[in-house]
One Martini backbone bead per residue (centre of mass of N, CA, C, O) as a GRO file, in nm:
protein
  216
    1LEU     BB    1   0.093   0.038   0.026
    2ASN     BB    2   0.060   0.368  -0.138
    3GLU     BB    3   0.069   0.694  -0.025
    4LYS     BB    4  -0.060   0.980  -0.232
    5GLU     BB    5  -0.236   1.254  -0.227
    6GLY     BB    6  -0.491   1.086  -0.088
    7LYS     BB    7  -0.383   0.817  -0.220
    8THR     BB    8  -0.406   0.453  -0.286
    9SER     BB    9  -0.188   0.210  -0.384
   10VAL     BB   10  -0.205  -0.128  -0.519
   11SER     BB   11   0.013  -0.405  -0.462
   12TRP     BB   12   0.015  -0.744  -0.607
   13SER     BB   13   0.195  -1.038  -0.506
   14ASP     BB   14   0.379  -1.347  -0.591
   15ASN     BB   15   0.610  -1.557  -0.408
   16MET     BB   16   0.849  -1.823  -0.505
   17GLU     BB   17   1.021  -2.122  -0.448
   18ILE     BB   18   1.190  -2.334  -0.676
   19PRO     BB   19   1.296  -2.624  -0.682
   20PHE     BB   20   1.528  -2.773  -0.865
   21LEU     BB   21   1.371  -3.053  -0.913
   22ALA     BB   22   1.103  -2.901  -1.031
   23ARG     BB   23   1.188  -2.782  -1.308
   24PRO     BB   24   1.166  -3.026  -1.503
   25ILE     BB   25   0.863  -3.070  -1.454
   26MET     BB   26   0.771  -2.793  -1.558
   27PHE     BB   27   0.884  -2.831  -1.839
   28ILE     BB   28   0.720  -3.084  -1.918
   29MET     BB   29   0.435  -2.929  -1.848
   30GLY     BB   30   0.461  -2.624  -1.952
   31ILE     BB   31   0.549  -2.432  -1.712
   32ASN     BB   32   0.523  -2.087  -1.724
   33THR     BB   33   0.480  -1.759  -1.689
   34SER     BB   34   0.222  -1.742  -1.864
   35LYS     BB   35   0.070  -1.973  -1.722
   36MET     BB   36   0.074  -1.853  -1.439
   37ASP     BB   37  -0.084  -1.599  -1.509
   38ALA     BB   38  -0.342  -1.752  -1.597
   39MET     BB   39  -0.391  -1.904  -1.326
   40MET     BB   40  -0.376  -1.628  -1.129
   41GLY     BB   41  -0.527  -1.381  -1.253
   42LEU     BB   42  -0.822  -1.422  -1.151
   43ASP     BB   43  -0.756  -1.393  -0.850
   44PHE     BB   44  -0.646  -1.108  -0.862
   45GLU     BB   45  -0.896  -0.970  -0.985
   46LYS     BB   46  -1.093  -1.050  -0.760
   47GLY     BB   47  -0.938  -0.927  -0.522
   48LEU     BB   48  -0.928  -0.632  -0.626
   49ALA     BB   49  -1.234  -0.598  -0.645
   50ASN     BB   50  -1.282  -0.636  -0.340
   51ILE     BB   51  -1.106  -0.404  -0.243
   52LYS     BB   52  -1.261  -0.183  -0.391
   53LYS     BB   53  -1.535  -0.228  -0.255
   54ILE     BB   54  -1.445  -0.185   0.041
   55SER     BB   55  -1.313   0.097   0.011
   56GLU     BB   56  -1.568   0.240  -0.097
   57GLN     BB   57  -1.749   0.174   0.143
   58ASN     BB   58  -1.554   0.309   0.364
   59SER     BB   59  -1.568   0.607   0.218
   60LYS     BB   60  -1.830   0.659   0.319
   61PRO     BB   61  -2.002   0.884   0.475
   62ILE     BB   62  -2.040   0.886   0.840
   63GLU     BB   63  -2.264   0.993   1.063
   64ILE     BB   64  -2.212   1.129   1.388
   65THR     BB   65  -2.417   1.117   1.683
   66GLU     BB   66  -2.532   1.278   1.974
   67ILE     BB   67  -2.743   1.116   2.219
   68GLU     BB   68  -3.058   1.072   2.394
   69LEU     BB   69  -3.178   0.794   2.562
   70GLN     BB   70  -3.441   0.615   2.644
   71GLU     BB   71  -3.598   0.405   2.815
   72ILE     BB   72  -3.582   0.041   2.754
   73VAL     BB   73  -3.764  -0.260   2.670
   74TYR     BB   74  -3.664  -0.603   2.635
   75LEU     BB   75  -3.713  -0.904   2.443
   76GLY     BB   76  -3.492  -1.190   2.482
   77ILE     BB   77  -3.208  -1.395   2.357
   78ARG     BB   78  -2.943  -1.546   2.496
   79HIS     BB   79  -2.594  -1.553   2.377
   80LYS     BB   80  -2.304  -1.776   2.400
   81THR     BB   81  -2.091  -1.749   2.123
   82THR     BB   82  -2.009  -1.741   1.799
   83ILE     BB   83  -1.948  -1.549   1.530
   84ALA     BB   84  -2.023  -1.761   1.317
   85GLU     BB   85  -2.315  -1.811   1.418
   86ILE     BB   86  -2.426  -1.505   1.377
   87MET     BB   87  -2.364  -1.521   1.051
   88LYS     BB   88  -2.600  -1.676   1.005
   89PRO     BB   89  -2.892  -1.625   0.833
   90ASP     BB   90  -3.092  -1.772   1.069
   91PHE     BB   91  -3.040  -1.648   1.347
   92TYR     BB   92  -3.239  -1.401   1.356
   93ALA     BB   93  -3.496  -1.526   1.243
   94THR     BB   94  -3.532  -1.737   1.467
   95ASN     BB   95  -3.539  -1.545   1.716
   96PHE     BB   96  -3.760  -1.347   1.624
   97GLY     BB   97  -3.974  -1.567   1.581
   98LYS     BB   98  -3.995  -1.658   1.878
   99ILE     BB   99  -4.081  -1.386   1.998
  100MET     BB  100  -4.334  -1.333   1.824
  101ALA     BB  101  -4.480  -1.592   1.905
  102ALA     BB  102  -4.502  -1.517   2.207
  103LEU     BB  103  -4.657  -1.241   2.170
  104GLU     BB  104  -4.916  -1.355   2.031
  105GLY     BB  105  -5.005  -1.493   2.324
  106SER     BB  106  -5.035  -1.201   2.416
  107GLU     BB  107  -5.119  -0.857   2.511
  108THR     BB  108  -4.867  -0.774   2.381
  109ILE     BB  109  -4.651  -0.551   2.197
  110SER     BB  110  -4.451  -0.423   1.993
  111THR     BB  111  -4.254  -0.091   1.981
  112GLY     BB  112  -4.046  -0.196   1.755
  113PRO     BB  113  -3.768  -0.276   1.628
  114PRO     BB  114  -3.535  -0.490   1.598
  115VAL     BB  115  -3.250  -0.627   1.784
  116ALA     BB  116  -2.897  -0.613   1.880
  117ILE     BB  117  -2.730  -0.705   2.180
  118TYR     BB  118  -2.402  -0.617   2.283
  119TYR     BB  119  -2.171  -0.733   2.534
  120SER     BB  120  -1.979  -0.887   2.328
  121PHE     BB  121  -1.667  -0.877   2.101
  122ASN     BB  122  -1.431  -1.131   2.033
  123GLU     BB  123  -1.172  -1.162   1.802
  124GLU     BB  124  -0.959  -1.350   1.935
  125ASP     BB  125  -1.192  -1.599   2.001
  126SER     BB  126  -1.469  -1.573   1.848
  127THR     BB  127  -1.672  -1.423   2.056
  128THR     BB  128  -2.015  -1.381   2.197
  129GLU     BB  129  -2.261  -1.156   2.348
  130ILE     BB  130  -2.610  -1.196   2.261
  131VAL     BB  131  -2.937  -1.011   2.201
  132PRO     BB  132  -3.210  -1.086   2.057
  133ALA     BB  133  -3.465  -0.824   2.017
  134ILE     BB  134  -3.776  -0.673   2.150
  135PRO     BB  135  -3.971  -0.416   2.207
  136VAL     BB  136  -4.153  -0.340   2.516
  137MET     BB  137  -4.401  -0.265   2.776
  138ASP     BB  138  -4.413  -0.526   2.933
  139THR     BB  139  -4.261  -0.609   3.261
  140ASN     BB  140  -4.418  -0.919   3.305
  141LEU     BB  141  -4.282  -1.100   3.124
  142LYS     BB  142  -4.291  -1.474   3.067
  143PHE     BB  143  -4.041  -1.679   2.913
  144GLU     BB  144  -3.892  -1.933   2.793
  145ASP     BB  145  -3.562  -1.842   2.727
  146MET     BB  146  -3.636  -1.550   2.828
  147GLU     BB  147  -3.574  -1.185   2.858
  148LEU     BB  148  -3.564  -0.892   3.041
  149ILE     BB  149  -3.443  -0.567   2.924
  150THR     BB  150  -3.312  -0.276   3.083
  151ILE     BB  151  -3.243   0.037   2.936
  152PRO     BB  152  -3.132   0.316   3.027
  153ASN     BB  153  -3.097   0.624   3.022
  154GLY     BB  154  -2.871   0.789   2.780
  155LYS     BB  155  -2.574   0.806   2.625
  156ALA     BB  156  -2.503   0.827   2.264
  157ILE     BB  157  -2.377   0.694   1.966
  158LYS     BB  158  -2.466   0.744   1.613
  159ALA     BB  159  -2.539   0.531   1.323
  160ALA     BB  160  -2.660   0.553   0.987
  161TYR     BB  161  -2.701   0.261   0.793
  162TYR     BB  162  -2.671   0.198   0.441
  163GLY     BB  163  -2.712  -0.145   0.377
  164PRO     BB  164  -2.582  -0.427   0.409
  165TYR     BB  165  -2.526  -0.598   0.691
  166ASN     BB  166  -2.231  -0.724   0.607
  167GLU     BB  167  -2.129  -0.391   0.564
  168SER     BB  168  -2.138  -0.234   0.861
  169VAL     BB  169  -1.839  -0.204   0.962
  170SER     BB  170  -1.786   0.096   0.889
  171ALA     BB  171  -1.965   0.209   1.120
  172HIS     BB  172  -1.801   0.089   1.353
  173TYR     BB  173  -1.538   0.229   1.290
  174ALA     BB  174  -1.650   0.518   1.320
  175LEU     BB  175  -1.743   0.492   1.615
  176ASP     BB  176  -1.471   0.409   1.736
  177ALA     BB  177  -1.315   0.662   1.647
  178TYR     BB  178  -1.494   0.868   1.793
  179ALA     BB  179  -1.459   0.760   2.080
  180LYS     BB  180  -1.152   0.805   2.090
  181LYS     BB  181  -1.151   1.107   2.028
  182MET     BB  182  -1.358   1.165   2.289
  183ASP     BB  183  -1.303   0.966   2.525
  184PHE     BB  184  -1.499   0.720   2.521
  185LYS     BB  185  -1.682   0.491   2.707
  186ILE     BB  186  -1.797   0.173   2.616
  187GLY     BB  187  -2.068  -0.036   2.615
  188LEU     BB  188  -2.320  -0.095   2.471
  189VAL     BB  189  -2.439  -0.256   2.167
  190VAL     BB  190  -2.680  -0.142   1.914
  191GLU     BB  191  -2.882  -0.297   1.669
  192GLU     BB  192  -3.115  -0.144   1.443
  193TYR     BB  193  -3.380  -0.275   1.240
  194ALA     BB  194  -3.566  -0.034   1.076
  195ASN     BB  195  -3.622  -0.226   0.825
  196ASP     BB  196  -3.756  -0.418   0.570
  197PRO     BB  197  -3.577  -0.598   0.335
  198THR     BB  198  -3.845  -0.699   0.167
  199LEU     BB  199  -3.947  -0.370   0.111
  200VAL     BB  200  -3.712  -0.298  -0.064
  201ASN     BB  201  -3.548  -0.220  -0.368
  202SER     BB  202  -3.262  -0.230  -0.214
  203PRO     BB  203  -2.988  -0.285  -0.014
  204GLU     BB  204  -2.926   0.035   0.010
  205GLU     BB  205  -3.212   0.072   0.194
  206ILE     BB  206  -3.100  -0.051   0.435
  207LEU     BB  207  -3.157   0.012   0.788
  208THR     BB  208  -2.901   0.079   1.040
  209ASN     BB  209  -2.899   0.140   1.378
  210ILE     BB  210  -2.615   0.251   1.569
  211TYR     BB  211  -2.531   0.199   1.918
  212TYR     BB  212  -2.317   0.370   2.157
  213TYR     BB  213  -2.279   0.343   2.481
  214VAL     BB  214  -2.208   0.577   2.732
  215ILE     BB  215  -1.983   0.590   2.994
  216ASP     BB  216  -1.946   0.791   3.284
   0.00000   0.00000   0.00000
């Protein structure tokens, strides 16, 4: 990576040592520089295209705002699991489905969009403690394997991210950088899935509100 005048050029190469005894075999098989270029060229092109996509996604300006959040009560299902598990497509659908099914049999209704409450996200050992949840008004709800979580009013920093869920990491980077700049200590992290992805015209219209709660 070479940065110059606000731009970064990317050079990507592959180097290997060919043992002396392997050279006659490569000669017999007709493997030369041109053939190696043809064999590896598609991988390089695909990789560079992915780098371009990620860098352009991360370069989109993400506005960070400081807000005061009111107390809110959630009904959720707690998981202490692996990051790989929560990345599976059916993880959230299954959990939100269970919560909605439970609420259908009660007199209460949800009061807002579903969320994921992160208590921890450890990239070193690839584990997380997460609660997929739905906001509710009734604080007396009791369902097996579910819990009520009350998050008190307090200060938070917020990013409104438009785009596919699996590309929202750029918003998290922006929030983390802002927190460090302002010397904020961060507690809970909440992702709010503000609209239904099945009702938008394109993935770029999917809205995720991300809140980093600030600890006083």
